[in-house]
GROMACS .gro file of C-alpha atoms in nm:
model
  200
    1ASP     CA    1   2.516  -1.652  -7.752
    2ASP     CA    2   2.393  -1.371  -7.526
    3ILE     CA    3   2.650  -1.127  -7.513
    4ASP     CA    4   2.750  -1.007  -7.153
    5PRO     CA    5   2.722  -0.593  -7.119
    6ARG     CA    6   2.981  -0.542  -6.898
    7ASP     CA    7   3.221  -0.651  -7.168
    8SER     CA    8   3.399  -0.365  -7.214
    9SER     CA    9   3.642  -0.467  -7.503
   10LEU     CA   10   3.219  -0.513  -7.711
   11LEU     CA   11   3.116  -0.198  -7.596
   12GLN     CA   12   3.429   0.013  -7.723
   13LEU     CA   13   3.388  -0.196  -8.001
   14MET     CA   14   3.058  -0.114  -8.066
   15ASN     CA   15   3.092   0.213  -7.997
   16GLU     CA   16   3.326   0.193  -8.250
   17ALA     CA   17   3.138   0.046  -8.469
   18PHE     CA   18   2.852   0.326  -8.373
   19LYS     CA   19   3.072   0.637  -8.426
   20ILE     CA   20   3.189   0.422  -8.825
   21LEU     CA   21   2.835   0.343  -8.920
   22SER     CA   22   2.739   0.772  -8.783
   23ARG     CA   23   2.927   0.883  -9.091
   24ILE     CA   24   2.847   0.663  -9.328
   25THR     CA   25   2.484   0.788  -9.276
   26HIS     CA   26   2.547   1.114  -9.254
   27SER     CA   27   2.750   1.099  -9.611
   28CYS     CA   28   2.470   0.950  -9.786
   29ASN     CA   29   2.239   1.294  -9.641
   30GLY     CA   30   2.064   0.960  -9.415
   31ALA     CA   31   1.969   1.049  -9.027
   32VAL     CA   32   2.025   0.830  -8.754
   33ARG     CA   33   1.765   0.717  -8.577
   34ASP     CA   34   1.827   0.487  -8.328
   35MET     CA   35   2.107   0.210  -8.161
   36LEU     CA   36   1.990  -0.009  -7.930
   37PHE     CA   37   2.239  -0.294  -7.741
   38ASP     CA   38   2.101  -0.541  -7.519
   39ASP     CA   39   2.204  -0.872  -7.392
   40LYS     CA   40   2.102  -1.018  -7.753
   41GLY     CA   41   2.251  -0.750  -7.956
   42CYS     CA   42   2.307  -0.490  -8.086
   43VAL     CA   43   1.996  -0.237  -8.458
   44PHE     CA   44   2.163   0.016  -8.574
   45ILE     CA   45   1.920   0.225  -8.674
   46SER     CA   46   1.914   0.478  -8.994
   47VAL     CA   47   1.660   0.709  -9.147
   48PHE     CA   48   1.671   0.867  -9.547
   49GLY     CA   49   1.438   1.183  -9.701
   50ALA     CA   50   1.313   1.252  -9.382
   51HIS     CA   51   1.499   1.592  -9.323
   52SER     CA   52   1.599   1.646  -9.671
   53HIS     CA   53   1.501   1.660 -10.021
   54GLU     CA   54   1.758   1.358 -10.184
   55VAL     CA   55   1.604   1.309 -10.495
   56ASN     CA   56   1.633   0.873 -10.474
   57PRO     CA   57   1.661   0.841 -10.078
   58CYS     CA   58   1.622   0.478 -10.258
   59PHE     CA   59   1.945   0.514 -10.406
   60ASP     CA   60   2.120   0.664 -10.032
   61ALA     CA   61   2.032   0.399  -9.804
   62THR     CA   62   2.074   0.099 -10.060
   63VAL     CA   63   2.436   0.266 -10.116
   64SER     CA   64   2.455   0.339  -9.735
   65ALA     CA   65   2.405  -0.065  -9.643
   66MET     CA   66   2.695  -0.154  -9.907
   67ARG     CA   67   2.909   0.120  -9.775
   68MET     CA   68   2.828  -0.064  -9.351
   69GLU     CA   69   2.811  -0.409  -9.451
   70ASN     CA   70   3.216  -0.353  -9.586
   71ALA     CA   71   3.310  -0.110  -9.299
   72LEU     CA   72   3.200  -0.325  -9.041
   73LYS     CA   73   3.360  -0.668  -9.260
   74ASP     CA   74   3.657  -0.485  -9.174
   75LEU     CA   75   3.598  -0.417  -8.778
   76THR     CA   76   3.594  -0.837  -8.767
   77LEU     CA   77   3.243  -0.852  -8.661
   78ASN     CA   78   3.146  -1.244  -8.749
   79ARG     CA   79   2.760  -1.185  -8.728
   80PHE     CA   80   2.562  -0.847  -8.834
   81SER     CA   81   2.330  -0.804  -9.134
   82LEU     CA   82   2.124  -0.560  -9.276
   83GLY     CA   83   1.779  -0.503  -9.397
   84VAL     CA   84   1.617  -0.165  -9.607
   85SER     CA   85   1.272  -0.118  -9.696
   86PHE     CA   86   1.064   0.264  -9.904
   87GLY     CA   87   0.742   0.366  -9.814
   88GLU     CA   88   0.534   0.607  -9.638
   89CYS     CA   89   0.632   0.659  -9.194
   90PHE     CA   90   0.579   0.819  -8.959
   91CYS     CA   91   0.831   1.059  -8.820
   92GLY     CA   92   0.800   1.298  -8.575
   93ASP     CA   93   0.813   1.370  -8.183
   94VAL     CA   94   0.641   1.183  -7.896
   95GLY     CA   95   0.547   1.195  -7.599
   96PRO     CA   96   0.486   1.423  -7.349
   97GLU     CA   97   0.780   1.751  -7.309
   98THR     CA   98   0.872   1.618  -7.049
   99ARG     CA   99   0.979   1.267  -7.198
  100SER     CA  100   0.999   1.382  -7.604
  101ASP     CA  101   1.145   1.105  -7.822
  102TYR     CA  102   1.198   1.095  -8.201
  103VAL     CA  103   1.035   0.833  -8.363
  104VAL     CA  104   1.038   0.671  -8.690
  105MET     CA  105   0.730   0.362  -8.757
  106GLY     CA  106   0.540   0.213  -8.931
  107PRO     CA  107   0.485  -0.114  -9.250
  108GLU     CA  108   0.805  -0.040  -9.402
  109VAL     CA  109   1.046  -0.025  -9.021
  110ASN     CA  110   0.943  -0.360  -8.984
  111MET     CA  111   0.936  -0.476  -9.294
  112ALA     CA  112   1.313  -0.386  -9.278
  113ALA     CA  113   1.362  -0.535  -8.963
  114ARG     CA  114   1.253  -0.856  -9.095
  115LEU     CA  115   1.466  -0.842  -9.409
  116MET     CA  116   1.750  -0.850  -9.205
  117SER     CA  117   1.678  -1.096  -9.019
  118LYS     CA  118   1.565  -1.273  -9.316
  119ALA     CA  119   1.961  -1.181  -9.435
  120PRO     CA  120   2.263  -1.415  -9.438
  121ASN     CA  121   2.500  -1.327  -9.180
  122ARG     CA  122   2.710  -1.077  -9.279
  123GLY     CA  123   2.496  -1.008  -9.568
  124THR     CA  124   2.194  -0.674  -9.717
  125LEU     CA  125   1.851  -0.762  -9.795
  126VAL     CA  126   1.683  -0.485 -10.026
  127SER     CA  127   1.268  -0.488 -10.073
  128LYS     CA  128   1.138  -0.529 -10.453
  129ARG     CA  129   1.091  -0.125 -10.366
  130ILE     CA  130   1.459  -0.031 -10.273
  131PHE     CA  131   1.557  -0.283 -10.572
  132SER     CA  132   1.339  -0.135 -10.852
  133ARG     CA  133   1.425   0.208 -10.810
  134SER     CA  134   1.743   0.198 -10.724
  135ASN     CA  135   1.843  -0.109 -11.003
  136ASP     CA  136   1.931   0.160 -11.259
  137PHE     CA  137   2.255   0.221 -11.049
  138ILE     CA  138   2.314  -0.028 -10.808
  139HIS     CA  139   2.364  -0.426 -10.891
  140PHE     CA  140   2.214  -0.626 -10.777
  141GLU     CA  141   2.110  -1.007 -10.732
  142LYS     CA  142   1.775  -1.168 -10.615
  143SER     CA  143   1.750  -1.383 -10.343
  144GLU     CA  144   1.594  -1.723 -10.236
  145LYS     CA  145   1.229  -1.685 -10.184
  146ILE     CA  146   1.186  -1.511  -9.858
  147GLN     CA  147   0.864  -1.528  -9.633
  148VAL     CA  148   0.793  -1.260  -9.282
  149LYS     CA  149   0.593  -1.240  -9.034
  150GLY     CA  150   0.275  -0.957  -9.147
  151LYS     CA  151   0.353  -0.999  -9.515
  152ASP     CA  152   0.099  -1.285  -9.716
  153GLY     CA  153   0.296  -1.569  -9.919
  154PHE     CA  154   0.655  -1.605 -10.040
  155PHE     CA  155   0.826  -1.320 -10.211
  156HIS     CA  156   1.188  -1.239 -10.346
  157ALA     CA  157   1.417  -0.971 -10.208
  158TYR     CA  158   1.720  -0.838 -10.337
  159ILE     CA  159   2.061  -0.870 -10.279
  160PRO     CA  160   2.322  -0.518 -10.374
  161LEU     CA  161   2.657  -0.665 -10.484
  162THR     CA  162   2.853  -0.317 -10.695
  163ARG     CA  163   2.759   0.008 -10.849
  164LEU     CA  164   2.768   0.023 -11.212
  165ASP     CA  165   3.031   0.190 -11.395
  166ARG     CA  166   2.898   0.550 -11.507
  167GLN     CA  167   2.948   0.434 -11.869
  168SER     CA  168   2.709   0.195 -11.812
  169VAL     CA  169   2.439   0.359 -11.699
  170LYS     CA  170   2.215   0.454 -12.035
  171ILE     CA  171   2.079   0.805 -12.078
  172ALA     CA  172   1.706   0.913 -12.099
  173THR     CA  173   1.732   1.090 -12.450
  174THR     CA  174   1.461   1.392 -12.474
  175GLN     CA  175   1.169   1.417 -12.581
  176GLN     CA  176   1.228   1.669 -12.692
  177PRO     CA  177   1.294   1.777 -13.052
  178PHE     CA  178   1.709   1.973 -13.067
  179VAL     CA  179   1.572   2.316 -13.196
  180LEU     CA  180   1.921   2.494 -13.321
  181MET     CA  181   1.897   2.842 -13.222
  182GLN     CA  182   1.925   3.178 -13.392
  183SER     CA  183   2.216   3.314 -13.275
  184ARG     CA  184   2.204   3.730 -13.184
  185GLN     CA  185   2.382   3.833 -13.512
  186ALA     CA  186   2.106   3.678 -13.738
  187ALA     CA  187   1.829   3.834 -13.539
  188MET     CA  188   1.963   4.194 -13.548
  189ASN     CA  189   2.008   4.139 -13.976
  190SER     CA  190   1.615   4.044 -13.889
  191LEU     CA  191   1.534   4.336 -13.729
  192LYS     CA  192   1.777   4.529 -13.968
  193ASN     CA  193   1.584   4.404 -14.262
  194VAL     CA  194   1.216   4.433 -14.115
  195LYS     CA  195   1.350   4.790 -14.048
  196ASP     CA  196   1.493   4.891 -14.332
  197GLN     CA  197   1.211   4.795 -14.569
  198ALA     CA  198   0.950   4.950 -14.325
  199ALA     CA  199   1.184   5.255 -14.393
  200GLY     CA  200   1.113   5.148 -14.748
   0.00000   0.00000   0.00000
């Protein structure tokens, strides 16, 4: 259904959603790009990995999306969906000094929007790149095959469900053999022996 932008109660709800989603974004090491609102609906855009050097922006973005999904459900919104993708994008100011704007654009931005459009109502879809970089820490479910504009054929996306228990996460084994270091006393005794032998 079309949205009436003159509806004050709806605007109040959108403002509350914007504040909540902004807090979630920042708490997950992200930045808010924009919130677009027109008679067709509202789009909230967050960016991860462009303004910080976090180890795993895919994990941050997925956790953020999961928290956003729960928060929007708590606001009793009946219709919403989220999409998350990962890849190289252009991030920076565009336009003259008198009318410049910060933009994020590229194929992966479009992919996130298309995943959002294919996600189930009140649900989230993420790309395979997001899945492959986050599945050690988050439990996913494979979606049915989907097709989106700009990508040939059908493919699976992934639905984030829950964060994995820390105890179930496999810790990588060290590649270096463990070497027992000598204590300082043992080193001192060794040096003393060398000194005594030299003096004798």
